[in-house]
GROMACS .gro file of C-alpha atoms in nm:
model
  287
    1MET     CA    1   1.762   1.850  -1.982
    2ALA     CA    2   1.936   1.556  -1.812
    3ALA     CA    3   1.687   1.543  -1.526
    4GLY     CA    4   1.397   1.525  -1.774
    5GLY     CA    5   1.553   1.235  -1.967
    6ALA     CA    6   1.621   1.037  -1.649
    7GLY     CA    7   1.268   1.115  -1.528
    8ARG     CA    8   1.112   0.971  -1.845
    9GLY     CA    9   1.313   0.653  -1.809
   10HIS     CA   10   1.210   0.609  -1.446
   11ALA     CA   11   0.845   0.680  -1.529
   12TRP     CA   12   0.827   0.409  -1.795
   13ALA     CA   13   1.008   0.166  -1.565
   14LEU     CA   14   0.753   0.245  -1.293
   15LEU     CA   15   0.465   0.174  -1.529
   16GLY     CA   16   0.623  -0.160  -1.616
   17LEU     CA   17   0.649  -0.252  -1.248
   18LEU     CA   18   0.284  -0.164  -1.193
   19VAL     CA   19   0.164  -0.377  -1.481
   20ALA     CA   20   0.369  -0.685  -1.384
   21PRO     CA   21   0.174  -0.777  -1.064
   22TRP     CA   22  -0.163  -0.796  -1.243
   23GLY     CA   23  -0.122  -1.173  -1.245
   24ALA     CA   24  -0.143  -1.173  -0.864
   25PHE     CA   25  -0.519  -1.150  -0.911
   26ALA     CA   26  -0.752  -1.363  -1.120
   27GLU     CA   27  -0.972  -1.168  -1.359
   28ASP     CA   28  -1.341  -1.247  -1.328
   29THR     CA   29  -1.440  -1.283  -1.694
   30SER     CA   30  -1.751  -1.496  -1.652
   31ALA     CA   31  -2.049  -1.346  -1.831
   32PRO     CA   32  -2.338  -1.275  -1.592
   33PRO     CA   33  -2.693  -1.385  -1.668
   34ALA     CA   34  -2.899  -1.114  -1.836
   35HIS     CA   35  -3.110  -1.047  -1.526
   36GLU     CA   36  -2.791  -0.983  -1.320
   37GLU     CA   37  -2.628  -0.740  -1.564
   38SER     CA   38  -2.795  -0.427  -1.422
   39SER     CA   39  -2.696  -0.524  -1.066
   40GLN     CA   40  -2.338  -0.582  -1.176
   41GLU     CA   41  -2.326  -0.238  -1.339
   42GLN     CA   42  -2.451  -0.077  -1.016
   43ASP     CA   43  -2.187  -0.265  -0.813
   44LEU     CA   44  -1.916  -0.154  -1.057
   45ALA     CA   45  -2.040   0.206  -1.035
   46LYS     CA   46  -1.971   0.202  -0.658
   47GLN     CA   47  -1.627   0.049  -0.716
   48VAL     CA   48  -1.521   0.314  -0.969
   49GLN     CA   49  -1.623   0.583  -0.720
   50ASN     CA   50  -1.379   0.433  -0.468
   51PRO     CA   51  -1.022   0.543  -0.554
   52VAL     CA   52  -0.876   0.249  -0.358
   53ALA     CA   53  -1.113  -0.028  -0.468
   54GLU     CA   54  -0.976  -0.373  -0.551
   55LEU     CA   55  -1.032  -0.306  -0.920
   56ILE     CA   56  -0.791  -0.261  -1.211
   57SER     CA   57  -0.895   0.041  -1.415
   58VAL     CA   58  -0.736   0.234  -1.698
   59PRO     CA   59  -0.907   0.574  -1.726
   60LEU     CA   60  -0.842   0.801  -2.022
   61GLN     CA   61  -0.940   1.145  -1.894
   62ASP     CA   62  -0.945   1.442  -2.129
   63ASN     CA   63  -0.954   1.787  -1.967
   64LEU     CA   64  -1.034   2.086  -2.187
   65ASP     CA   65  -0.947   2.416  -2.015
   66LEU     CA   66  -1.127   2.720  -2.155
   67GLY     CA   67  -1.044   3.087  -2.109
   68VAL     CA   68  -0.675   3.027  -2.038
   69LYS     CA   69  -0.490   3.351  -1.969
   70PRO     CA   70  -0.383   3.546  -2.165
   71LYS     CA   71  -0.635   3.607  -2.444
   72ASP     CA   72  -0.884   3.333  -2.347
   73ARG     CA   73  -0.690   3.048  -2.502
   74VAL     CA   74  -0.756   2.672  -2.484
   75ARG     CA   75  -0.545   2.399  -2.322
   76ASN     CA   76  -0.603   2.026  -2.359
   77THR     CA   77  -0.465   1.761  -2.123
   78LEU     CA   78  -0.516   1.389  -2.179
   79ASN     CA   79  -0.442   1.200  -1.855
   80ILE     CA   80  -0.359   0.833  -1.891
   81GLN     CA   81  -0.406   0.710  -1.535
   82PRO     CA   82  -0.394   0.335  -1.466
   83VAL     CA   83  -0.490   0.211  -1.119
   84VAL     CA   84  -0.351  -0.129  -1.018
   85PRO     CA   85  -0.411  -0.303  -0.681
   86VAL     CA   86  -0.139  -0.536  -0.553
   87PRO     CA   87  -0.166  -0.769  -0.250
   88LEU     CA   88   0.080  -0.645   0.013
   89THR     CA   89   0.008  -0.866   0.315
   90HIS     CA   90  -0.285  -1.080   0.428
   91ARG     CA   91  -0.435  -0.762   0.581
   92PHE     CA   92  -0.339  -0.486   0.336
   93ASN     CA   93  -0.333  -0.405  -0.035
   94LEU     CA   94  -0.113  -0.154  -0.215
   95ILE     CA   95  -0.308   0.062  -0.461
   96ASN     CA   96  -0.083   0.205  -0.733
   97ARG     CA   97  -0.211   0.513  -0.917
   98VAL     CA   98  -0.016   0.677  -1.200
   99ILE     CA   99  -0.112   0.986  -1.400
  100LEU     CA  100   0.074   1.041  -1.727
  101PRO     CA  101  -0.038   1.370  -1.888
  102VAL     CA  102  -0.018   1.449  -2.259
  103VAL     CA  103  -0.057   1.825  -2.292
  104ALA     CA  104  -0.136   2.068  -2.573
  105GLN     CA  105  -0.037   2.395  -2.406
  106PRO     CA  106  -0.103   2.740  -2.554
  107GLY     CA  107   0.165   3.007  -2.529
  108LEU     CA  108   0.153   3.170  -2.186
  109SER     CA  109   0.265   3.509  -2.312
  110GLU     CA  110   0.103   3.710  -2.589
  111ASP     CA  111   0.391   3.665  -2.833
  112SER     CA  112   0.477   3.300  -2.761
  113ASP     CA  113   0.374   2.985  -2.946
  114GLY     CA  114   0.221   2.685  -2.778
  115THR     CA  115   0.380   2.346  -2.724
  116PHE     CA  116   0.273   1.983  -2.722
  117GLY     CA  117   0.423   1.694  -2.527
  118LEU     CA  118   0.442   1.491  -2.211
  119GLY     CA  119   0.396   1.660  -1.872
  120ASP     CA  120   0.529   1.558  -1.531
  121THR     CA  121   0.419   1.212  -1.414
  122SER     CA  122   0.234   1.170  -1.084
  123ALA     CA  123   0.259   0.841  -0.894
  124THR     CA  124   0.067   0.775  -0.573
  125PHE     CA  125   0.069   0.463  -0.358
  126PHE     CA  126  -0.201   0.390  -0.100
  127VAL     CA  127  -0.182   0.120   0.167
  128VAL     CA  128  -0.542   0.013   0.232
  129PRO     CA  129  -0.708  -0.260   0.442
  130ARG     CA  130  -0.811  -0.565   0.238
  131LYS     CA  131  -1.135  -0.582   0.440
  132PRO     CA  132  -1.242  -0.218   0.482
  133GLY     CA  133  -1.503  -0.114   0.735
  134THR     CA  134  -1.774   0.148   0.706
  135VAL     CA  135  -1.506   0.414   0.660
  136ILE     CA  136  -1.268   0.328   0.374
  137TRP     CA  137  -0.922   0.480   0.399
  138GLY     CA  138  -0.574   0.469   0.250
  139VAL     CA  139  -0.241   0.642   0.318
  140GLY     CA  140   0.095   0.650   0.145
  141PRO     CA  141   0.347   0.857  -0.050
  142ALA     CA  142   0.294   1.071  -0.360
  143PHE     CA  143   0.566   1.148  -0.615
  144LEU     CA  144   0.596   1.402  -0.896
  145LEU     CA  145   0.851   1.294  -1.157
  146PRO     CA  146   1.005   1.550  -1.400
  147THR     CA  147   0.913   1.368  -1.720
  148ALA     CA  148   0.802   1.679  -1.911
  149THR     CA  149   0.934   1.705  -2.266
  150ASP     CA  150   0.936   2.087  -2.249
  151ASP     CA  151   1.004   2.334  -1.967
  152ALA     CA  152   0.656   2.485  -2.016
  153LEU     CA  153   0.493   2.149  -1.938
  154GLY     CA  154   0.662   2.061  -1.609
  155THR     CA  155   0.845   2.168  -1.296
  156GLY     CA  156   1.195   2.033  -1.363
  157LYS     CA  157   1.195   1.899  -1.005
  158TRP     CA  158   1.168   1.562  -0.831
  159SER     CA  159   0.901   1.603  -0.565
  160VAL     CA  160   0.756   1.385  -0.290
  161GLY     CA  161   0.501   1.416  -0.010
  162PRO     CA  162   0.219   1.247   0.182
  163SER     CA  163  -0.115   1.136   0.039
  164ALA     CA  164  -0.439   1.017   0.197
  165VAL     CA  165  -0.792   0.920   0.095
  166VAL     CA  166  -1.103   0.861   0.305
  167LEU     CA  167  -1.459   0.786   0.194
  168VAL     CA  168  -1.793   0.634   0.292
  169GLN     CA  169  -2.047   0.465   0.065
  170PRO     CA  170  -2.391   0.460   0.229
  171SER     CA  171  -2.618   0.340  -0.052
  172PRO     CA  172  -2.679   0.507  -0.296
  173TRP     CA  173  -2.405   0.763  -0.214
  174SER     CA  174  -2.027   0.774  -0.240
  175ILE     CA  175  -1.869   1.062  -0.047
  176GLY     CA  176  -1.501   1.120   0.014
  177VAL     CA  177  -1.186   1.323  -0.025
  178LEU     CA  178  -0.838   1.254  -0.165
  179ALA     CA  179  -0.540   1.480  -0.099
  180ASN     CA  180  -0.165   1.505  -0.137
  181ASN     CA  181   0.100   1.771  -0.093
  182VAL     CA  182   0.434   1.735  -0.272
  183PHE     CA  183   0.760   1.921  -0.205
  184SER     CA  184   1.059   1.941  -0.439
  185VAL     CA  185   1.367   1.757  -0.310
  186PHE     CA  186   1.611   1.799  -0.600
  187GLY     CA  187   1.624   1.884  -0.969
  188ASP     CA  188   1.703   2.181  -1.192
  189ASP     CA  189   1.841   2.457  -0.966
  190ASP     CA  190   1.716   2.722  -1.208
  191ARG     CA  191   1.352   2.613  -1.169
  192ALA     CA  192   1.109   2.730  -0.901
  193THR     CA  193   1.067   2.537  -0.576
  194VAL     CA  194   0.765   2.304  -0.572
  195ASN     CA  195   0.525   2.305  -0.278
  196GLN     CA  196   0.175   2.227  -0.402
  197LEU     CA  197  -0.147   2.080  -0.267
  198LEU     CA  198  -0.398   1.873  -0.465
  199LEU     CA  199  -0.732   1.809  -0.298
  200GLN     CA  200  -1.024   1.635  -0.467
  201TYR     CA  201  -1.356   1.588  -0.293
  202PHE     CA  202  -1.609   1.362  -0.463
  203VAL     CA  203  -1.982   1.315  -0.415
  204SER     CA  204  -2.172   1.067  -0.631
  205TYR     CA  205  -2.536   0.957  -0.629
  206ASN     CA  206  -2.602   0.623  -0.796
  207LEU     CA  207  -2.908   0.567  -1.012
  208PRO     CA  208  -3.049   0.245  -1.164
  209LYS     CA  209  -2.876   0.063  -1.454
  210GLY     CA  210  -2.529   0.195  -1.377
  211TRP     CA  211  -2.609   0.567  -1.414
  212TYR     CA  212  -2.481   0.820  -1.160
  213VAL     CA  213  -2.455   1.193  -1.096
  214THR     CA  214  -2.126   1.320  -0.962
  215SER     CA  215  -1.921   1.619  -0.854
  216ALA     CA  216  -1.546   1.564  -0.827
  217PRO     CA  217  -1.360   1.895  -0.871
  218ILE     CA  218  -0.984   1.914  -0.819
  219LEU     CA  219  -0.871   2.199  -0.591
  220THR     CA  220  -0.507   2.304  -0.605
  221ALA     CA  221  -0.287   2.541  -0.407
  222ASN     CA  222   0.061   2.657  -0.507
  223TRP     CA  223   0.211   2.757  -0.170
  224GLU     CA  224   0.508   2.919  -0.346
  225GLY     CA  225   0.285   3.152  -0.548
  226PRO     CA  226   0.206   3.516  -0.465
  227LYS     CA  227  -0.030   3.568  -0.173
  228GLY     CA  228  -0.387   3.591  -0.293
  229GLU     CA  229  -0.298   3.403  -0.614
  230ARG     CA  230  -0.235   3.053  -0.478
  231TRP     CA  231  -0.570   2.873  -0.498
  232THR     CA  232  -0.775   2.728  -0.782
  233ILE     CA  233  -1.120   2.624  -0.654
  234PRO     CA  234  -1.371   2.485  -0.906
  235PHE     CA  235  -1.736   2.392  -0.867
  236GLY     CA  236  -1.947   2.184  -1.103
  237LEU     CA  237  -2.137   1.867  -1.184
  238GLY     CA  238  -2.129   1.571  -1.416
  239ALA     CA  239  -2.299   1.246  -1.504
  240GLY     CA  240  -2.179   0.903  -1.607
  241LYS     CA  241  -2.268   0.542  -1.667
  242VAL     CA  242  -2.103   0.203  -1.622
  243PHE     CA  243  -2.174  -0.023  -1.920
  244SER     CA  244  -2.028  -0.309  -2.124
  245ILE     CA  245  -1.930  -0.359  -2.487
  246HIS     CA  246  -1.854  -0.718  -2.590
  247LYS     CA  247  -1.803  -0.815  -2.223
  248GLN     CA  248  -1.557  -0.527  -2.167
  249ALA     CA  249  -1.672  -0.319  -1.869
  250LEU     CA  250  -1.643   0.056  -1.923
  251ASN     CA  251  -1.715   0.372  -1.729
  252GLY     CA  252  -1.795   0.690  -1.925
  253SER     CA  253  -1.860   1.034  -1.781
  254VAL     CA  254  -1.886   1.401  -1.876
  255SER     CA  255  -1.860   1.695  -1.636
  256ALA     CA  256  -1.807   2.070  -1.632
  257TYR     CA  257  -1.638   2.286  -1.367
  258TYR     CA  258  -1.615   2.662  -1.322
  259ASN     CA  259  -1.305   2.795  -1.146
  260ALA     CA  260  -1.478   3.027  -0.900
  261VAL     CA  261  -1.141   3.110  -0.740
  262ARG     CA  262  -0.834   3.122  -0.964
  263PRO     CA  263  -0.504   3.307  -0.980
  264ASP     CA  264  -0.480   3.614  -1.198
  265LEU     CA  265  -0.173   3.468  -1.367
  266PRO     CA  266  -0.084   3.326  -1.712
  267GLY     CA  267  -0.206   2.968  -1.742
  268ALA     CA  268  -0.513   3.009  -1.521
  269ALA     CA  269  -0.840   2.897  -1.685
  270ASP     CA  270  -1.203   3.001  -1.638
  271TRP     CA  271  -1.370   2.666  -1.713
  272GLN     CA  272  -1.284   2.300  -1.748
  273LEU     CA  273  -1.475   2.034  -1.941
  274ARG     CA  274  -1.384   1.677  -1.842
  275PHE     CA  275  -1.450   1.371  -2.057
  276GLN     CA  276  -1.353   1.028  -1.928
  277LEU     CA  277  -1.363   0.672  -2.055
  278ALA     CA  278  -1.225   0.406  -1.821
  279PHE     CA  279  -1.158   0.041  -1.901
  280LEU     CA  280  -1.256  -0.171  -1.600
  281PHE     CA  281  -1.124  -0.513  -1.502
  282PRO     CA  282  -1.317  -0.657  -1.204
  283LEU     CA  283  -1.099  -0.884  -0.994
  284LYS     CA  284  -1.130  -1.164  -0.747
  285LYS     CA  285  -0.850  -1.294  -0.529
  286LYS     CA  286  -0.694  -1.630  -0.591
  287HIS     CA  287  -0.747  -1.876  -0.307
   0.00000   0.00000   0.00000
């Protein structure tokens, strides 16, 4: 499809633009004294729980969906989702978040085969204060780019809409919500209209030595779907730890979510297991 090919080109160009400004910050690579390592891990744990922190991160998030209709099949989605902060003005930063999904999708009808490839790319941009107060916030646009390599893996539409995030971090908690709603603006006329909500609330409790307990389910609503079949609402828990290997800061976590509300449609799953490993690059501003 022509739209898909153009979408892939734009997505890779966008990733290149996001990587280029990394030099606007100086990476803090100094090794801390041994007695400060635990404190640094706890500080990093709070930063990774803030979606708009001044921190470069490259999470690799693997989502294993179980009980996918029909016939209780399995779907696997690896999300490559770099987050890059860029100085915008002396008062504001621009936080760039991209999600590039690699999907192994089972057949969604009983006689169809599955497919493997790239899904649609999500790109979200948050304008955030460089010196946040007690309440941390960010607003900006969200885009859905039709980069899917197969019709079964994407929408075939270019979509855009508003996004927002708000959170508080009273020690030892991090509590917040991130949401966006995208609407299709143009694309393949033969594909369905896009009007979908993504809402993620997150609650984390930080423990000593970089450990934490978390719940961060992703709720979705397809407003174009049949009434009574629009929402997917999961509940669950997970745990993680911030640690270092050869001075490389990492964040690993495992969680499980049950879709208590889900559409009775092909592609809906009963459970999701989420495994994540994020490469962290703490930053300090150049003076």
